[in-house]
Amino acid sequence: MNFRLKTTLIATAVVTALGATAAMASDNGDAHHSKVVTTWAAAWNGSDPKALGALFTADATYTDHAIGVTMTGRQQISGWKERTDALIENVHVTVNRAYRAGGHITIEAVYAGHIKGAPKPFAVDMATLLDVHGHRLAADQDFYNLGSVLSQSGLPADWKPGS
């Protein structure tokens, strides 16, 4: 076998293997993964704060990295959703993509709403990392740009609720 043919075969094998690895990592066809993501988004988009809390284990954590707060347990997580709904009209997430690797799900989404009293609504990119234990969530970490939320809303960078 000549050198060029060997190189072509090796390159084809590497590209094929990388494609298979990427497909396995995204695991978009997994029914449980899809149900977890759909249920999580529906809880955020719904009006019952307890629906979000019910998705989590009793000792789960929910971290909003933009705000810099962590809630622990179903009651605090439900409370976080309740406070969010009180502050932001029509708060919702739109899932663009989700990937699963073992017990971890990464969600690419748009986080949107209208902060009450702000001149304009906002819609910013968000990434969420979920840790799944059985049929419940053990952790949720949300990442988005708070500065973009405030800027799009027409609020100053140092705005705080109640100010």
PDB file of C-alpha atoms in Angstrom:
ATOM      1  CA  MET A   1       0.000   0.000   0.000  1.00  0.00           C
ATOM      2  CA  ASN A   2       1.442   3.375  -0.942  1.00  0.00           C
ATOM      3  CA  PHE A   3       1.997   6.208   1.527  1.00  0.00           C
ATOM      4  CA  ARG A   4      -0.763   8.433   0.122  1.00  0.00           C
ATOM      5  CA  LEU A   5      -3.391   5.704   0.360  1.00  0.00           C
ATOM      6  CA  LYS A   6      -2.343   4.862   3.936  1.00  0.00           C
ATOM      7  CA  THR A   7      -2.559   8.543   4.924  1.00  0.00           C
ATOM      8  CA  THR A   8      -6.016   8.868   3.342  1.00  0.00           C
ATOM      9  CA  LEU A   9      -7.301   5.760   5.141  1.00  0.00           C
ATOM     10  CA  ILE A  10      -5.917   6.911   8.496  1.00  0.00           C
ATOM     11  CA  ALA A  11      -7.386  10.402   8.054  1.00  0.00           C
ATOM     12  CA  THR A  12     -10.774   8.911   7.124  1.00  0.00           C
ATOM     13  CA  ALA A  13     -10.712   6.679  10.208  1.00  0.00           C
ATOM     14  CA  VAL A  14      -9.853   9.616  12.483  1.00  0.00           C
ATOM     15  CA  VAL A  15     -12.602  11.840  11.036  1.00  0.00           C
ATOM     16  CA  THR A  16     -15.118   8.998  11.313  1.00  0.00           C
ATOM     17  CA  ALA A  17     -14.109   8.305  14.926  1.00  0.00           C
ATOM     18  CA  LEU A  18     -14.342  11.998  15.844  1.00  0.00           C
ATOM     19  CA  GLY A  19     -17.771  12.236  14.271  1.00  0.00           C
ATOM     20  CA  ALA A  20     -18.951   9.167  16.195  1.00  0.00           C
ATOM     21  CA  THR A  21     -17.540  10.592  19.442  1.00  0.00           C
ATOM     22  CA  ALA A  22     -19.296  13.922  18.869  1.00  0.00           C
ATOM     23  CA  ALA A  23     -22.565  12.144  18.105  1.00  0.00           C
ATOM     24  CA  MET A  24     -22.265  10.061  21.278  1.00  0.00           C
ATOM     25  CA  ALA A  25     -21.412  13.113  23.378  1.00  0.00           C
ATOM     26  CA  SER A  26     -24.454  15.054  22.188  1.00  0.00           C
ATOM     27  CA  ASP A  27     -26.770  12.055  22.671  1.00  0.00           C
ATOM     28  CA  ASN A  28     -29.683  14.087  21.355  1.00  0.00           C
ATOM     29  CA  GLY A  29     -31.787  10.980  20.737  1.00  0.00           C
ATOM     30  CA  ASP A  30     -31.891   9.869  24.389  1.00  0.00           C
ATOM     31  CA  ALA A  31     -35.531   9.890  25.517  1.00  0.00           C
ATOM     32  CA  HIS A  32     -34.742  10.477  29.222  1.00  0.00           C
ATOM     33  CA  HIS A  33     -32.409  13.346  28.334  1.00  0.00           C
ATOM     34  CA  SER A  34     -35.097  14.939  26.155  1.00  0.00           C
ATOM     35  CA  LYS A  35     -37.733  14.525  28.872  1.00  0.00           C
ATOM     36  CA  VAL A  36     -35.464  16.098  31.523  1.00  0.00           C
ATOM     37  CA  VAL A  37     -34.735  19.113  29.319  1.00  0.00           C
ATOM     38  CA  THR A  38     -38.366  19.532  28.238  1.00  0.00           C
ATOM     39  CA  THR A  39     -39.637  19.254  31.813  1.00  0.00           C
ATOM     40  CA  TRP A  40     -36.978  21.687  33.101  1.00  0.00           C
ATOM     41  CA  ALA A  41     -37.885  24.273  30.430  1.00  0.00           C
ATOM     42  CA  ALA A  42     -41.629  23.797  31.043  1.00  0.00           C
ATOM     43  CA  ALA A  43     -41.111  24.382  34.777  1.00  0.00           C
ATOM     44  CA  TRP A  44     -39.241  27.635  34.084  1.00  0.00           C
ATOM     45  CA  ASN A  45     -41.846  28.712  31.555  1.00  0.00           C
ATOM     46  CA  GLY A  46     -44.768  27.779  33.810  1.00  0.00           C
ATOM     47  CA  SER A  47     -46.348  29.710  36.643  1.00  0.00           C
ATOM     48  CA  ASP A  48     -46.045  27.154  39.490  1.00  0.00           C
ATOM     49  CA  PRO A  49     -42.747  27.638  41.377  1.00  0.00           C
ATOM     50  CA  LYS A  50     -43.144  24.250  43.057  1.00  0.00           C
ATOM     51  CA  ALA A  51     -43.009  22.547  39.642  1.00  0.00           C
ATOM     52  CA  LEU A  52     -39.376  23.629  39.305  1.00  0.00           C
ATOM     53  CA  GLY A  53     -38.455  22.578  42.841  1.00  0.00           C
ATOM     54  CA  ALA A  54     -40.085  19.179  42.335  1.00  0.00           C
ATOM     55  CA  LEU A  55     -37.570  18.325  39.607  1.00  0.00           C
ATOM     56  CA  PHE A  56     -34.696  18.325  42.117  1.00  0.00           C
ATOM     57  CA  THR A  57     -33.355  15.969  44.763  1.00  0.00           C
ATOM     58  CA  ALA A  58     -33.957  17.004  48.386  1.00  0.00           C
ATOM     59  CA  ASP A  59     -30.373  18.317  48.749  1.00  0.00           C
ATOM     60  CA  ALA A  60     -29.922  19.700  45.228  1.00  0.00           C
ATOM     61  CA  THR A  61     -28.207  23.003  44.491  1.00  0.00           C
ATOM     62  CA  TYR A  62     -29.239  25.671  42.015  1.00  0.00           C
ATOM     63  CA  THR A  63     -26.590  28.270  41.218  1.00  0.00           C
ATOM     64  CA  ASP A  64     -27.237  31.443  39.244  1.00  0.00           C
ATOM     65  CA  HIS A  65     -23.681  32.503  38.418  1.00  0.00           C
ATOM     66  CA  ALA A  66     -24.708  35.891  36.963  1.00  0.00           C
ATOM     67  CA  ILE A  67     -26.300  36.942  40.246  1.00  0.00           C
ATOM     68  CA  GLY A  68     -23.844  35.005  42.398  1.00  0.00           C
ATOM     69  CA  VAL A  69     -26.349  33.034  44.489  1.00  0.00           C
ATOM     70  CA  THR A  70     -26.886  29.356  45.266  1.00  0.00           C
ATOM     71  CA  MET A  71     -30.095  27.819  46.541  1.00  0.00           C
ATOM     72  CA  THR A  72     -30.124  24.430  48.276  1.00  0.00           C
ATOM     73  CA  GLY A  73     -33.076  22.056  48.388  1.00  0.00           C
ATOM     74  CA  ARG A  74     -36.469  22.002  46.733  1.00  0.00           C
ATOM     75  CA  GLN A  75     -37.976  24.737  48.916  1.00  0.00           C
ATOM     76  CA  GLN A  76     -35.223  27.274  48.184  1.00  0.00           C
ATOM     77  CA  ILE A  77     -35.261  26.378  44.474  1.00  0.00           C
ATOM     78  CA  SER A  78     -39.047  26.864  44.361  1.00  0.00           C
ATOM     79  CA  GLY A  79     -38.538  30.164  46.190  1.00  0.00           C
ATOM     80  CA  TRP A  80     -35.984  31.245  43.570  1.00  0.00           C
ATOM     81  CA  LYS A  81     -38.527  30.634  40.801  1.00  0.00           C
ATOM     82  CA  GLU A  82     -41.178  32.512  42.796  1.00  0.00           C
ATOM     83  CA  ARG A  83     -38.858  35.537  43.288  1.00  0.00           C
ATOM     84  CA  THR A  84     -37.882  35.455  39.619  1.00  0.00           C
ATOM     85  CA  ASP A  85     -41.545  35.452  38.563  1.00  0.00           C
ATOM     86  CA  ALA A  86     -42.230  38.385  40.913  1.00  0.00           C
ATOM     87  CA  LEU A  87     -39.368  40.398  39.366  1.00  0.00           C
ATOM     88  CA  ILE A  88     -39.578  39.418  35.685  1.00  0.00           C
ATOM     89  CA  GLU A  89     -42.745  39.357  33.575  1.00  0.00           C
ATOM     90  CA  ASN A  90     -43.004  36.567  31.016  1.00  0.00           C
ATOM     91  CA  VAL A  91     -39.730  34.996  32.179  1.00  0.00           C
ATOM     92  CA  HIS A  92     -38.955  32.052  29.934  1.00  0.00           C
ATOM     93  CA  VAL A  93     -36.244  29.930  28.436  1.00  0.00           C
ATOM     94  CA  THR A  94     -36.086  28.718  24.859  1.00  0.00           C
ATOM     95  CA  VAL A  95     -33.897  25.651  24.473  1.00  0.00           C
ATOM     96  CA  ASN A  96     -31.765  25.697  21.334  1.00  0.00           C
ATOM     97  CA  ARG A  97     -29.679  22.564  21.936  1.00  0.00           C
ATOM     98  CA  ALA A  98     -28.955  20.064  24.658  1.00  0.00           C
ATOM     99  CA  TYR A  99     -26.155  17.542  25.046  1.00  0.00           C
ATOM    100  CA  ARG A 100     -25.758  14.660  27.455  1.00  0.00           C
ATOM    101  CA  ALA A 101     -22.590  12.978  28.666  1.00  0.00           C
ATOM    102  CA  GLY A 102     -23.274  10.460  31.430  1.00  0.00           C
ATOM    103  CA  GLY A 103     -25.131  12.180  34.265  1.00  0.00           C
ATOM    104  CA  HIS A 104     -24.494  15.675  32.902  1.00  0.00           C
ATOM    105  CA  ILE A 105     -26.650  17.681  30.504  1.00  0.00           C
ATOM    106  CA  THR A 106     -25.540  20.947  28.908  1.00  0.00           C
ATOM    107  CA  ILE A 107     -28.289  23.207  27.592  1.00  0.00           C
ATOM    108  CA  GLU A 108     -27.818  26.112  25.193  1.00  0.00           C
ATOM    109  CA  ALA A 109     -30.818  28.424  25.520  1.00  0.00           C
ATOM    110  CA  VAL A 110     -32.142  31.960  25.381  1.00  0.00           C
ATOM    111  CA  TYR A 111     -33.242  33.469  28.713  1.00  0.00           C
ATOM    112  CA  ALA A 112     -35.839  36.195  28.211  1.00  0.00           C
ATOM    113  CA  GLY A 113     -38.435  38.331  29.924  1.00  0.00           C
ATOM    114  CA  HIS A 114     -39.235  41.885  30.987  1.00  0.00           C
ATOM    115  CA  ILE A 115     -37.950  43.150  34.331  1.00  0.00           C
ATOM    116  CA  LYS A 116     -40.888  44.893  35.960  1.00  0.00           C
ATOM    117  CA  GLY A 117     -40.459  48.662  35.634  1.00  0.00           C
ATOM    118  CA  ALA A 118     -37.724  48.390  32.973  1.00  0.00           C
ATOM    119  CA  PRO A 119     -38.260  50.237  29.685  1.00  0.00           C
ATOM    120  CA  LYS A 120     -37.606  47.175  27.476  1.00  0.00           C
ATOM    121  CA  PRO A 121     -37.590  43.359  27.574  1.00  0.00           C
ATOM    122  CA  PHE A 122     -34.402  41.281  27.323  1.00  0.00           C
ATOM    123  CA  ALA A 123     -33.346  38.074  25.581  1.00  0.00           C
ATOM    124  CA  VAL A 124     -29.817  36.777  26.256  1.00  0.00           C
ATOM    125  CA  ASP A 125     -27.901  33.593  25.541  1.00  0.00           C
ATOM    126  CA  MET A 126     -27.670  31.215  28.470  1.00  0.00           C
ATOM    127  CA  ALA A 127     -25.872  27.973  29.184  1.00  0.00           C
ATOM    128  CA  THR A 128     -27.162  25.610  31.841  1.00  0.00           C
ATOM    129  CA  LEU A 129     -25.343  22.617  33.296  1.00  0.00           C
ATOM    130  CA  LEU A 130     -27.569  19.967  34.883  1.00  0.00           C
ATOM    131  CA  ASP A 131     -26.393  17.029  37.002  1.00  0.00           C
ATOM    132  CA  VAL A 132     -28.921  14.216  36.835  1.00  0.00           C
ATOM    133  CA  HIS A 133     -29.280  11.542  39.526  1.00  0.00           C
ATOM    134  CA  GLY A 134     -31.882   8.984  38.543  1.00  0.00           C
ATOM    135  CA  HIS A 135     -34.986  10.884  37.504  1.00  0.00           C
ATOM    136  CA  ARG A 136     -34.187  14.046  39.478  1.00  0.00           C
ATOM    137  CA  LEU A 137     -31.767  16.923  39.153  1.00  0.00           C
ATOM    138  CA  ALA A 138     -28.967  17.115  41.717  1.00  0.00           C
ATOM    139  CA  ALA A 139     -27.529  20.431  40.510  1.00  0.00           C
ATOM    140  CA  ASP A 140     -28.296  23.253  38.110  1.00  0.00           C
ATOM    141  CA  GLN A 141     -25.797  25.945  37.162  1.00  0.00           C
ATOM    142  CA  ASP A 142     -26.991  28.844  34.995  1.00  0.00           C
ATOM    143  CA  PHE A 143     -24.568  31.085  33.105  1.00  0.00           C
ATOM    144  CA  TYR A 144     -25.661  34.265  31.318  1.00  0.00           C
ATOM    145  CA  ASN A 145     -24.467  37.864  31.111  1.00  0.00           C
ATOM    146  CA  LEU A 146     -26.231  40.025  33.710  1.00  0.00           C
ATOM    147  CA  GLY A 147     -24.760  43.152  32.099  1.00  0.00           C
ATOM    148  CA  SER A 148     -26.515  42.244  28.840  1.00  0.00           C
ATOM    149  CA  VAL A 149     -29.798  41.645  30.678  1.00  0.00           C
ATOM    150  CA  LEU A 150     -29.604  45.102  32.272  1.00  0.00           C
ATOM    151  CA  SER A 151     -28.407  46.844  29.114  1.00  0.00           C
ATOM    152  CA  GLN A 152     -31.108  45.319  26.915  1.00  0.00           C
ATOM    153  CA  SER A 153     -33.676  46.190  29.595  1.00  0.00           C
ATOM    154  CA  GLY A 154     -32.594  49.840  29.515  1.00  0.00           C
ATOM    155  CA  LEU A 155     -31.364  49.719  33.116  1.00  0.00           C
ATOM    156  CA  PRO A 156     -28.032  50.974  34.504  1.00  0.00           C
ATOM    157  CA  ALA A 157     -25.242  48.448  35.084  1.00  0.00           C
ATOM    158  CA  ASP A 158     -25.471  48.937  38.867  1.00  0.00           C
ATOM    159  CA  TRP A 159     -29.275  48.411  39.016  1.00  0.00           C
ATOM    160  CA  LYS A 160     -30.568  46.223  41.845  1.00  0.00           C
ATOM    161  CA  PRO A 161     -34.157  45.061  42.472  1.00  0.00           C
ATOM    162  CA  GLY A 162     -36.022  47.689  44.458  1.00  0.00           C
ATOM    163  CA  SER A 163     -33.754  50.539  43.305  1.00  0.00           C
TER     164      SER A 163
END
